[in-house]
Coordinates of C-alpha atoms (C1' of nucleotides) in Angstrom, one line a residue:
Chain A
M1 CA 20.3 49.8 47.5
A2 CA 20.8 50.6 50.9
S3 CA 24.4 49.7 51.9
E4 CA 27.4 51.1 54.2
S5 CA 28.3 53.2 51.1
D6 CA 24.8 54.5 51.4
P7 CA 24.2 55.6 55.1
A8 CA 20.9 56.8 56.6
P9 CA 20.5 60.5 55.9
S10 CA 20.6 63.0 58.5
N11 CA 17.3 63.6 60.5
F12 CA 16.0 65.6 63.7
I13 CA 15.8 62.5 65.3
R14 CA 19.2 61.3 65.0
S15 CA 20.4 64.8 65.4
M16 CA 18.6 64.9 69.0
I17 CA 20.3 61.6 69.9
E18 CA 23.8 62.8 69.2
K19 CA 23.1 65.8 71.2
Q20 CA 22.0 63.8 74.2
A21 CA 24.9 61.7 74.1
V22 CA 23.3 58.7 75.6
D23 CA 24.6 55.2 75.5
T24 CA 21.9 53.3 74.6
V25 CA 18.8 54.0 72.6
A26 CA 15.8 51.3 73.4
T27 CA 12.7 51.6 71.2
R28 CA 9.6 50.0 70.6
F29 CA 7.0 49.4 67.7
P30 CA 3.8 49.1 69.4
P31 CA 1.3 48.3 66.9
E32 CA -2.6 47.5 68.1
P33 CA -3.4 44.1 66.8
N34 CA -6.4 45.1 64.9
G35 CA -5.4 44.8 61.2
Y36 CA -2.5 44.2 58.9
L37 CA 0.7 46.3 58.8
H38 CA 1.1 49.0 55.8
L39 CA 3.6 51.2 54.3
G40 CA 2.9 53.9 57.4
H41 CA 3.9 51.2 59.8
A42 CA 7.1 49.9 57.8
K43 CA 8.1 53.9 58.1
S44 CA 8.0 53.1 61.9
I45 CA 9.1 49.7 61.9
C46 CA 12.5 51.1 60.0
L47 CA 12.8 53.9 62.0
N48 CA 12.3 52.5 65.6
F49 CA 14.7 49.4 64.7
G50 CA 17.0 51.3 62.6
I51 CA 17.8 54.2 65.0
A52 CA 18.0 51.6 67.7
E53 CA 20.5 49.4 65.7
E54 CA 22.6 52.5 64.9
Y55 CA 23.2 53.4 68.5
N56 CA 23.8 50.2 70.1
G57 CA 20.4 49.5 71.4
W58 CA 17.2 47.4 71.1
T59 CA 13.7 47.6 70.1
N60 CA 10.5 45.6 71.4
L61 CA 7.6 44.5 69.4
R62 CA 5.0 45.5 71.5
F63 CA 1.2 44.6 71.1
D64 CA -1.1 47.5 72.2
D65 CA -3.7 45.2 73.0
T66 CA -6.3 47.0 75.4
N67 CA -9.5 47.0 73.3
P68 CA -10.3 43.4 73.0
D69 CA -13.5 44.6 70.9
K70 CA -11.1 45.0 67.9
E71 CA -8.2 42.9 68.7
S72 CA -7.4 39.3 67.3
E73 CA -4.7 36.4 66.9
E74 CA -5.2 36.4 63.5
Y75 CA -4.1 40.2 63.1
M76 CA -1.0 39.4 65.8
S77 CA 0.7 36.7 64.1
A78 CA 0.4 38.8 60.6
I79 CA 2.0 41.7 62.4
K80 CA 4.9 39.5 63.7
R81 CA 5.3 37.7 60.4
D82 CA 5.5 41.2 58.6
V83 CA 8.1 42.5 61.0
E84 CA 10.0 39.7 60.6
W85 CA 9.8 39.5 56.9
L86 CA 11.1 43.3 56.9
G87 CA 14.4 42.0 58.3
F88 CA 14.0 43.2 61.8
K89 CA 14.3 41.6 65.1
W90 CA 12.9 42.4 68.4
K91 CA 14.5 42.1 71.8
S92 CA 11.4 41.2 73.4
L93 CA 7.8 40.2 72.3
C94 CA 5.6 42.4 74.9
Y95 CA 2.0 42.8 75.2
A96 CA 0.4 45.9 77.1
S97 CA -1.9 43.2 78.5
D98 CA 1.1 41.8 80.3
Y99 CA 1.1 44.8 82.1
F100 CA -2.6 44.8 83.5
D101 CA -1.8 43.8 87.1
Q102 CA 1.0 46.7 87.3
L103 CA -1.2 49.1 85.5
Y104 CA -4.3 48.2 87.8
E105 CA -2.0 48.6 91.1
C106 CA -0.9 52.1 89.6
A107 CA -4.7 52.9 89.1
E108 CA -5.4 52.4 92.7
A109 CA -2.3 54.3 93.6
L110 CA -3.5 57.3 91.6
I111 CA -6.9 57.0 93.5
K112 CA -5.2 57.1 96.7
S113 CA -3.2 60.2 96.2
G114 CA -6.3 61.8 94.6
D115 CA -5.1 61.9 91.2
A116 CA -8.0 59.9 90.3
Y117 CA -11.5 59.6 90.2
V118 CA -14.7 57.4 89.5
D119 CA -17.2 59.3 87.4
S120 CA -20.5 58.4 87.0
L121 CA -21.6 60.6 84.1
S122 CA -22.9 59.0 81.2
A123 CA -20.7 59.2 77.9
E124 CA -23.2 62.2 76.8
E125 CA -22.7 64.1 79.8
I126 CA -19.1 63.6 79.9
R127 CA -18.8 65.1 76.4
E128 CA -20.9 68.2 77.2
Y129 CA -19.1 68.6 80.4
R130 CA -15.5 68.6 78.6
G131 CA -16.3 71.9 76.7
S132 CA -15.5 72.7 73.3
L133 CA -12.1 73.6 71.3
T134 CA -12.9 77.6 72.6
Q135 CA -14.8 76.8 75.7
P136 CA -13.2 75.5 79.0
G137 CA -15.0 72.4 80.2
K138 CA -16.7 72.3 83.8
E139 CA -16.4 69.7 86.4
S140 CA -18.3 66.6 87.3
P141 CA -20.6 66.5 90.1
H142 CA -18.6 63.3 90.9
R143 CA -15.2 64.9 90.7
N144 CA -14.5 65.4 94.8
R145 CA -15.8 61.7 95.8
S146 CA -13.1 60.8 98.3
P147 CA -10.4 58.3 97.6
E148 CA -12.2 55.4 99.7
Q149 CA -15.5 55.9 98.0
N150 CA -13.4 56.1 94.7
L151 CA -11.4 52.9 95.5
E152 CA -14.3 51.1 96.6
L153 CA -16.0 52.0 93.4
F154 CA -13.1 50.9 91.0
R155 CA -12.7 47.6 93.1
E156 CA -16.3 47.0 92.0
M157 CA -15.7 47.9 88.5
R158 CA -12.9 45.5 88.3
D159 CA -15.0 42.8 89.8
G160 CA -18.1 43.1 87.4
K161 CA -20.6 44.4 89.9
H162 CA -21.3 47.5 87.3
S163 CA -22.3 47.8 83.7
E164 CA -20.5 49.1 80.6
G165 CA -21.0 52.7 80.7
D166 CA -22.0 53.1 84.3
H167 CA -18.6 54.5 85.7
I168 CA -15.2 55.5 84.5
L169 CA -12.1 56.3 86.1
R170 CA -10.7 59.3 85.2
L171 CA -7.5 61.3 86.3
K172 CA -7.9 64.7 87.9
I173 CA -6.1 67.1 86.1
D174 CA -7.7 70.3 84.7
M175 CA -10.9 71.0 83.2
A176 CA -10.3 74.0 82.0
S177 CA -7.0 73.4 80.0
S178 CA -6.6 74.7 77.0
N179 CA -5.3 70.9 76.0
I180 CA -8.5 68.9 75.9
N181 CA -6.1 65.8 76.3
L182 CA -5.6 67.2 79.8
R183 CA -9.7 67.9 80.7
D184 CA -9.7 64.8 83.1
P185 CA -8.9 62.2 80.6
A186 CA -10.9 58.5 81.2
I187 CA -7.9 55.8 81.6
Y188 CA -10.3 52.9 82.5
R189 CA -13.1 51.8 81.1
I190 CA -15.8 49.0 82.0
K191 CA -15.7 46.3 79.4
K192 CA -16.8 42.9 79.7
T193 CA -15.4 41.5 76.4
H194 CA -13.4 38.6 76.2
H195 CA -9.6 39.4 75.9
Y196 CA -7.9 37.0 73.4
R197 CA -4.9 37.0 76.1
T198 CA -6.5 37.8 79.5
A199 CA -9.4 35.9 78.5
D200 CA -12.2 36.9 81.1
K201 CA -10.1 38.1 84.0
W202 CA -10.9 41.9 83.4
N203 CA -14.0 43.8 83.7
V204 CA -12.1 46.9 83.2
Y205 CA -9.7 47.8 80.4
P206 CA -7.2 50.6 80.9
L207 CA -7.3 53.2 77.6
Y208 CA -4.2 54.2 75.5
D209 CA -3.1 57.5 77.1
Y210 CA -2.4 55.5 80.4
T211 CA -1.3 52.4 79.0
H212 CA 1.3 53.9 76.6
C213 CA 3.5 55.7 78.8
L214 CA 3.6 53.1 81.8
S215 CA 4.4 50.3 79.2
D216 CA 7.4 52.2 77.6
A217 CA 8.5 53.1 81.1
I218 CA 7.9 49.3 82.6
E219 CA 10.0 48.1 79.5
N220 CA 12.6 50.9 79.9
I221 CA 12.3 52.4 76.7
T222 CA 14.4 55.5 76.1
H223 CA 13.0 56.8 73.1
S224 CA 9.0 56.6 72.1
L225 CA 8.6 57.8 68.8
C226 CA 5.2 57.9 67.5
T227 CA 3.3 60.0 64.7
L228 CA 2.3 63.6 65.2
E229 CA -1.2 63.3 66.1
F230 CA 0.3 62.3 69.6
E231 CA 2.2 65.8 70.1
D232 CA -1.0 66.8 72.2
H233 CA -0.9 63.9 74.2
R234 CA 2.7 64.5 75.2
P235 CA 2.0 66.3 78.6
L236 CA -0.5 63.8 79.6
Y237 CA 2.2 61.3 78.9
N238 CA 4.7 63.0 81.0
W239 CA 1.9 64.0 83.7
I240 CA 1.0 60.3 84.1
L241 CA 4.6 59.2 84.5
E242 CA 5.5 61.9 87.0
K243 CA 2.4 60.6 89.1
A244 CA 3.2 57.3 88.9
R245 CA 6.8 57.7 90.2
A246 CA 5.6 59.6 93.0
S247 CA 2.5 57.1 93.6
T248 CA 3.1 54.3 96.3
A249 CA 2.6 51.5 93.1
N250 CA 5.3 49.0 93.3
V251 CA 6.0 49.6 89.7
E252 CA 9.5 50.1 88.6
L253 CA 9.5 52.8 85.9
G254 CA 12.2 54.0 83.3
H255 CA 12.1 57.7 82.0
P256 CA 11.3 57.4 78.1
V257 CA 10.7 60.6 76.3
Q258 CA 8.2 60.9 73.5
T259 CA 9.2 62.4 70.2
E260 CA 6.7 62.8 67.1
F261 CA 7.5 62.3 63.5
G262 CA 5.2 63.2 60.6
P263 CA 3.3 60.3 59.3
L264 CA 3.5 58.9 55.5
N265 CA 1.0 59.6 52.9
L266 CA 1.1 58.0 49.6
E267 CA -0.6 59.0 46.4
Y268 CA -3.5 57.1 44.9
T269 CA -3.8 55.1 48.1
V270 CA -4.9 54.9 51.7
L271 CA -2.8 54.5 54.5
S272 CA -4.9 53.7 57.5
K273 CA -6.1 50.6 58.9
R274 CA -9.5 51.9 59.5
K275 CA -10.0 52.6 55.7
L276 CA -7.9 49.3 54.6
I277 CA -10.2 47.2 56.9
E278 CA -13.3 48.8 54.8
L279 CA -11.6 48.0 52.0
V280 CA -11.2 44.3 52.4
Q281 CA -14.6 43.8 54.6
Q282 CA -16.7 45.6 51.6
G283 CA -14.6 43.4 49.2
H284 CA -12.9 46.1 47.1
V285 CA -10.0 44.0 47.1
R286 CA -9.4 40.3 47.4
G287 CA -8.0 40.5 50.9
W288 CA -5.4 42.0 53.0
D289 CA -2.7 40.6 50.6
D290 CA -4.3 41.7 47.4
P291 CA -1.5 43.1 45.3
R292 CA -2.8 46.3 45.4
M293 CA -3.0 47.0 48.6
P294 CA -0.4 49.1 50.4
T295 CA -0.2 46.6 52.9
I296 CA 3.2 44.8 53.8
S297 CA 1.6 41.4 52.8
G298 CA 0.3 43.1 49.7
L299 CA 3.3 44.4 48.5
R300 CA 5.0 41.3 49.2
R301 CA 2.7 39.1 47.1
R302 CA 2.8 41.8 44.2
G303 CA 6.7 41.2 44.3
Y304 CA 8.3 43.8 46.3
T305 CA 11.4 42.6 48.6
A306 CA 12.1 43.7 52.1
A307 CA 15.1 45.4 50.8
S308 CA 13.1 47.7 48.3
I309 CA 10.6 48.8 51.0
Q310 CA 13.5 49.6 53.4
E311 CA 15.5 51.5 50.9
F312 CA 12.1 53.2 50.4
C313 CA 11.8 54.0 54.1
R314 CA 15.6 55.4 53.7
R315 CA 14.6 57.7 51.1
I316 CA 11.6 59.6 52.0
G317 CA 13.4 60.6 55.5
V318 CA 12.0 61.5 58.6
T319 CA 10.8 64.8 59.2
K320 CA 8.2 66.7 61.2
S321 CA 6.2 67.3 58.7
S322 CA 3.6 65.2 56.8
A323 CA 4.6 64.1 53.7
V324 CA 2.5 63.3 50.4
I325 CA 5.1 60.7 48.4
E326 CA 4.5 60.2 44.8
M327 CA 4.0 56.6 44.0
S328 CA 7.0 56.8 41.7
A329 CA 9.3 56.8 44.4
M330 CA 7.9 53.4 45.6
E331 CA 8.1 52.1 41.8
T332 CA 11.7 53.3 41.4
V333 CA 13.0 51.1 44.3
I334 CA 11.7 48.0 43.3
R335 CA 12.7 48.8 39.6
D336 CA 16.2 49.2 40.4
E337 CA 16.6 46.3 42.4
L338 CA 14.8 44.2 40.1
N339 CA 16.8 45.7 37.2
A340 CA 20.0 44.6 38.7
T341 CA 18.8 41.1 40.0
A342 CA 16.0 40.0 38.3
E343 CA 16.5 37.3 35.1
R344 CA 15.0 38.3 31.8
R345 CA 12.3 36.2 30.2
M346 CA 10.0 36.4 27.5
A347 CA 6.3 36.4 27.5
V348 CA 3.7 37.7 25.0
L349 CA 0.6 39.0 27.0
E350 CA -1.7 39.5 24.1
P351 CA -0.4 36.9 21.4
L352 CA -0.7 37.7 17.6
K353 CA 0.4 34.4 15.8
V354 CA 3.4 34.8 13.1
I355 CA 3.9 32.1 10.5
I356 CA 7.7 32.2 9.6
T357 CA 7.1 30.7 6.0
S358 CA 10.8 30.6 5.2
W359 CA 11.3 28.0 8.0
A360 CA 10.5 24.5 8.1
A361 CA 7.4 23.5 9.7
D362 CA 9.5 20.4 11.6
E363 CA 12.4 22.4 12.6
S364 CA 13.3 23.5 15.8
K365 CA 16.5 25.5 16.5
T366 CA 17.8 25.8 20.2
L367 CA 19.2 29.5 21.0
E368 CA 21.4 30.3 23.7
V369 CA 19.8 33.3 25.2
S370 CA 21.5 35.2 27.9
N371 CA 19.6 35.8 30.9
H372 CA 20.9 39.4 31.8
P373 CA 22.0 41.7 29.4
N374 CA 24.5 43.5 31.8
D375 CA 25.3 40.7 34.3
P376 CA 27.1 37.8 32.5
D377 CA 27.0 35.6 36.2
L378 CA 23.1 35.4 35.7
G379 CA 24.0 32.7 32.9
T380 CA 22.2 31.4 29.8
R381 CA 19.4 29.5 29.2
Q382 CA 18.2 27.6 25.9
L383 CA 15.1 28.8 23.9
P384 CA 13.7 27.1 20.9
F385 CA 13.1 28.8 17.6
T386 CA 10.0 27.6 15.7
R387 CA 8.2 28.2 12.5
E388 CA 5.3 29.5 14.3
V389 CA 5.6 32.2 17.3
Y390 CA 3.6 34.6 19.1
I391 CA 4.2 38.2 19.1
E392 CA 2.5 40.9 21.1
Q393 CA -0.4 42.3 19.1
S394 CA 0.5 45.8 20.0
D395 CA 3.9 45.4 18.2
F396 CA 2.0 45.1 14.8
E397 CA 0.4 48.3 13.3
E398 CA -1.1 48.2 9.9
V399 CA -1.1 52.2 9.8
P400 CA 1.9 52.8 12.0
P401 CA 1.9 56.1 14.1
P402 CA 4.6 58.6 14.0
K403 CA 7.8 56.9 15.3
F404 CA 6.6 53.7 15.5
K405 CA 9.5 51.3 15.8
R406 CA 7.9 47.9 15.6
L407 CA 6.5 45.6 12.7
I408 CA 4.5 46.9 9.9
P409 CA 3.4 45.5 6.7
G410 CA 6.3 45.2 4.7
G411 CA 8.6 46.0 7.3
E412 CA 11.3 44.5 9.2
V413 CA 11.5 43.9 12.9
R414 CA 14.3 41.9 15.1
L415 CA 12.9 39.3 17.3
R416 CA 14.9 39.4 20.4
S417 CA 17.7 37.4 20.8
S418 CA 16.9 35.8 17.4
Y419 CA 16.5 36.8 13.9
V420 CA 15.3 39.8 11.8
I421 CA 11.7 39.2 10.2
R422 CA 9.8 40.7 7.4
C423 CA 6.3 41.0 7.1
D424 CA 5.1 40.0 3.5
D425 CA 1.2 39.1 4.6
V426 CA -1.4 40.2 6.8
I427 CA -4.2 37.7 7.6
K428 CA -7.6 38.9 8.8
D429 CA -10.6 37.6 9.8
A430 CA -14.4 38.6 8.5
N431 CA -14.5 41.4 10.7
G432 CA -10.9 42.6 9.4
R433 CA -9.2 41.9 12.4
V434 CA -5.8 40.9 12.4
V435 CA -5.4 37.3 13.3
E436 CA -2.1 36.2 11.9
L437 CA 0.9 37.6 10.1
H438 CA 3.0 35.4 7.6
C439 CA 6.9 36.6 7.5
T440 CA 10.2 35.5 6.3
H441 CA 12.9 35.2 8.5
D442 CA 16.9 36.6 7.5
P443 CA 18.8 33.8 8.1
D444 CA 22.1 35.9 8.2
T445 CA 20.9 37.9 11.2
L446 CA 21.3 35.6 14.1
G447 CA 23.9 37.2 16.5
K448 CA 24.3 40.0 13.8
K449 CA 23.6 43.3 12.3
P450 CA 21.5 43.0 9.0
E451 CA 24.1 44.0 5.9
G452 CA 22.9 47.0 4.1
R453 CA 19.9 48.1 6.2
K454 CA 19.2 49.2 9.6
V455 CA 16.3 47.4 11.5
K456 CA 15.2 49.8 14.3
G457 CA 13.0 47.7 16.2
V458 CA 13.3 44.9 18.7
I459 CA 10.3 43.0 19.9
H460 CA 9.7 40.2 22.2
W461 CA 8.3 36.7 21.2
V462 CA 7.9 33.0 22.4
S463 CA 7.6 29.6 20.3
A464 CA 4.2 28.8 19.7
A465 CA 5.1 25.1 20.2
N466 CA 6.9 25.7 23.4
S467 CA 5.2 28.3 25.6
V468 CA 2.9 27.8 28.3
A469 CA -0.4 29.5 28.5
A470 CA -0.5 31.8 31.7
E471 CA -2.6 34.3 33.4
V472 CA -1.0 37.5 34.0
R473 CA -2.4 40.6 36.1
I474 CA -1.8 44.0 36.0
Y475 CA -2.1 46.5 38.5
D476 CA -2.9 50.1 38.5
H477 CA -3.7 52.4 41.4
L478 CA -6.2 51.5 43.6
F479 CA -7.7 54.8 43.8
N480 CA -8.1 57.3 40.5
R481 CA -7.0 60.3 42.2
P482 CA -3.8 61.2 44.0
D483 CA -5.9 62.2 47.0
P484 CA -8.6 59.8 47.5
L485 CA -9.6 61.4 51.2
A486 CA -10.5 64.6 49.5
E487 CA -13.4 62.4 48.0
E488 CA -16.6 63.1 49.9
D489 CA -16.5 59.4 50.5
Y490 CA -13.0 58.0 49.6
I491 CA -14.8 54.8 48.5
N492 CA -16.1 56.7 45.4
A493 CA -12.3 57.4 44.3
I494 CA -11.8 53.7 44.0
N495 CA -10.4 52.9 40.5
P496 CA -12.6 50.7 39.0
D497 CA -9.7 49.4 36.6
S498 CA -7.0 48.7 39.1
L499 CA -6.7 45.3 38.2
L500 CA -6.6 43.9 34.5
V501 CA -6.2 39.9 34.1
L502 CA -4.6 38.8 31.0
E503 CA -5.9 35.3 30.7
N504 CA -4.3 34.4 27.5
A505 CA -0.6 35.2 27.8
Q506 CA 2.2 32.8 26.5
V507 CA 5.1 32.5 28.6
E508 CA 8.4 30.9 27.9
A509 CA 8.7 27.4 29.6
S510 CA 11.5 28.6 31.8
A511 CA 9.3 31.0 33.5
A512 CA 6.4 29.0 33.5
Q513 CA 8.3 26.4 35.9
A514 CA 9.4 28.9 38.3
E515 CA 8.6 28.7 41.9
I516 CA 5.9 31.1 43.9
G517 CA 7.3 34.1 44.7
S518 CA 10.0 34.2 42.3
R519 CA 10.7 37.5 40.1
F520 CA 11.5 38.2 36.4
Q521 CA 11.6 41.0 34.1
F522 CA 9.7 40.1 31.1
E523 CA 11.6 41.7 28.5
R524 CA 10.2 45.1 27.3
Q525 CA 7.2 45.0 29.7
G526 CA 8.6 45.3 33.4
Y527 CA 9.3 43.0 36.5
F528 CA 6.8 40.2 37.2
S529 CA 6.6 37.6 40.3
V530 CA 5.0 34.2 40.3
D531 CA 1.5 34.7 42.3
N532 CA 0.2 32.6 45.1
D533 CA -2.3 31.2 42.9
S534 CA 0.0 30.0 40.3
T535 CA 0.3 26.2 39.5
P536 CA 2.6 24.2 37.2
E537 CA -0.6 23.7 35.2
R538 CA -1.6 27.1 35.0
P539 CA 1.0 29.8 36.0
V540 CA -0.1 33.2 37.3
F541 CA 2.1 36.3 37.3
N542 CA 1.8 39.6 39.1
Q543 CA 3.1 42.8 37.4
V544 CA 5.1 44.5 40.0
V545 CA 6.0 47.2 38.3
G546 CA 6.6 48.1 34.6
L547 CA 9.7 49.2 32.8
R548 CA 10.2 53.2 32.7
D549 CA 8.6 54.2 29.4
T550 CA 10.0 57.1 27.7
K551 CA 8.5 56.7 24.2
N552 CA 6.3 59.8 23.4
Chain B
rU1 C1' -12.1 83.9 67.5
rG2 C1' -8.5 77.6 72.5
rG3 C1' -4.0 74.6 72.4
rG4 C1' -0.2 72.0 69.3
rG5 C1' 2.4 71.6 64.9
rU6 C1' 4.3 72.5 59.6
rG7 C1' 5.8 75.6 55.7
rU8 C1' 13.4 74.7 51.0
rG9 C1' 12.2 73.5 43.3
rG10 C1' 6.5 69.1 40.2
rC11 C1' 7.2 65.3 45.1
rC12 C1' 10.4 64.1 49.3
rA13 C1' 14.7 66.4 51.8
rA14 C1' 19.9 68.1 53.5
rG15 C1' 20.9 72.6 55.7
rU16 C1' 21.4 75.4 62.7
rG17 C1' 24.8 83.1 61.0
rG18 C1' 29.8 83.2 55.8
rU19 C1' 28.7 77.1 50.6
rU20 C1' 28.0 78.7 43.6
rA21 C1' 21.0 76.3 48.5
rA22 C1' 23.4 68.6 49.0
rG23 C1' 20.8 64.4 47.4
rG24 C1' 16.7 61.3 45.8
rC25 C1' 12.2 60.8 42.8
rA26 C1' 9.8 63.4 38.5
rC27 C1' 11.1 66.2 34.1
rC28 C1' 13.6 67.7 29.9
rG29 C1' 18.4 67.0 26.0
rG30 C1' 22.9 64.3 24.0
rG31 C1' 25.5 59.3 23.7
rU32 C1' 25.7 53.8 24.0
rU33 C1' 22.4 49.7 23.4
rU34 C1' 19.4 43.2 19.8
rU35 C1' 14.8 45.7 26.0
rG36 C1' 11.4 52.9 23.2
rA37 C1' 14.8 49.4 29.3
rU38 C1' 19.5 49.5 31.7
rC39 C1' 23.9 52.5 31.5
rU40 C1' 26.4 57.1 30.5
rC41 C1' 26.9 62.7 30.0
rG42 C1' 24.3 67.3 30.7
rG43 C1' 19.9 70.4 31.9
rC44 C1' 16.6 71.6 35.9
rA45 C1' 15.5 77.2 43.1
rU46 C1' 20.0 84.5 42.2
rU47 C1' 16.3 81.7 45.9
rC48 C1' 14.1 79.1 51.0
rG49 C1' 5.3 80.9 53.0
rU50 C1' 5.0 86.8 52.7
rA51 C1' 6.4 91.6 54.6
rG52 C1' 9.6 94.1 57.6
rG53 C1' 14.0 94.0 61.0
rU54 C1' 18.8 92.9 63.2
rU55 C1' 23.8 92.0 60.7
rC56 C1' 29.5 93.6 57.3
rG57 C1' 26.8 89.0 56.0
rA58 C1' 20.3 85.7 57.1
rA59 C1' 16.9 79.6 54.6
rU60 C1' 19.4 79.9 59.4
rC61 C1' 18.3 85.4 64.6
rC62 C1' 13.9 89.0 65.6
rU63 C1' 8.6 90.9 64.9
rA64 C1' 4.0 90.6 62.2
rC65 C1' 1.1 88.5 58.7
rC66 C1' -0.5 84.2 55.6
rA67 C1' -1.3 79.1 54.4
rC68 C1' -2.1 74.0 55.3
rC69 C1' -2.2 69.9 59.3
rC70 C1' -3.8 67.8 64.3
rC71 C1' -7.1 67.7 68.9
rA72 C1' -13.6 68.5 71.8
rG73 C1' -13.9 58.1 71.8
rC74 C1' -15.4 55.5 77.5
rC75 C1' -10.4 54.1 69.5
rA76 C1' -5.1 53.7 69.3

RNA sequence: UGGGGUGUGGCCAAGUGGUUAAGGCACCGGGUUUUGAUCUCGGCAUUCGUAGGUUCGAAUCCUACCACCCCAGCCA
């Protein structure tokens, strides 16, 4: 786990800051509240908050809420909760919408200085005029309207005197620029949507490129960290700030610098808000917090800890290349943490009844069992041993494959923390299915090795009379190929078997009583957390991750 | 065929002219083990996209080439 002895590894952003020798690093995490946070955001959060903390700085949480069509209060509170849960504290909670007045004032100043103009071309015309990747664009016939004319039109736009799409405010930069972002980008559009924070005050809303740099500057952000796809926007970011500083607008602006890092990609899943929204809305998953989802809320429900997600982000590093991380990197962090911290329990997922014929029907012996094999501090618990127990169906084979170490007819196996038993009889139903085993126990094997023979297998079990019926949910990858986006439609790559529900599991009583969110290792099977759906009458467990399996 | 980026083992990733080219994940072996887990020991790039060049010395500097990613929303 992350600790003082395990410092954050060197990366290009840290090196850059070292060279700058600045005295404070101010960052921001700027999500648009149009969906739930996922692992890609976790990487950005860890980077932004982590680097600021490391250099005596601070980080703002800023909602980039400039498109009221897509944003909502629900998303906003989910984002706040997730950032807090991950373990980070922001200095200020900010909203781009808090700057709408300043942004507007600045836009008027840019109009007055001749750096912005109102265009009245249609969206399609503007697209045509923009040119292509290899062809320069051409100037709009409205490009040379006077500042007075532009100001009047822009104010009319603001005052709701025009319809959506009729006009747009653009920067006057260079229609022939090889960087398409500089071909007179739009900075304000007419939109009459109700905004969840500013209500119906505005008929015009600023666009991302215009809003983001100014918001950073207003908040005195020093390091504006974003993903690679914004590299092309950096010249625009700087252009706007330069013009804004030179303008007459009464807005105090700092000097943020944008730096881009590679986005996170994870095998067998998708990390894009748009696609995650589709998975939720089309019902491919049970919700944003479905334990199969790569969202923070999904991982939390699955049983991942905040520490494990932070550790994952530390391990994957920060570079300028877009990494595709194997799922095992994610699984190993939570497995490591839970191996150290999770108490052990026994649970039989697919039960097979075993009668210990040598054990009296009315006898129950209480065994003292340790909660963790390597950590005595985790204590012990009492476990009853009775005549009837359940073992895993897969722990018995009539015709064992090579190297099978579990129970076979006439063979012996250790019941974990209990006796060695021998299988005497196999009871089958009319279809030849094994429904019950008759075994005898060796009374001289409790807490000691049997004499004169070695018993190689150890299997888990529960007392039939003292275990509790439970539901256990086993998860597999959401997609059945490592690169679902390579599919013509990624929806076709959805794994139909990503959720396996075992309705008839039997868990020992002490696990059945656990609170929602608590985690155990079910011995030999993996780590499990108590799901939100769990009740004392009907416990429900999620498999967080399996144990490493090196057999075969 | 415009612009912006990236290329170090299967996946990440340190490295910034002189190191036997860190580390993690994965994988493969040995040992311990009442979890086929854990733990532990060991193995795993004569080579850094390719080809040239500079240098006593190159993953690090230069040149050319190749591959992949991003950009033509009134989304962010």
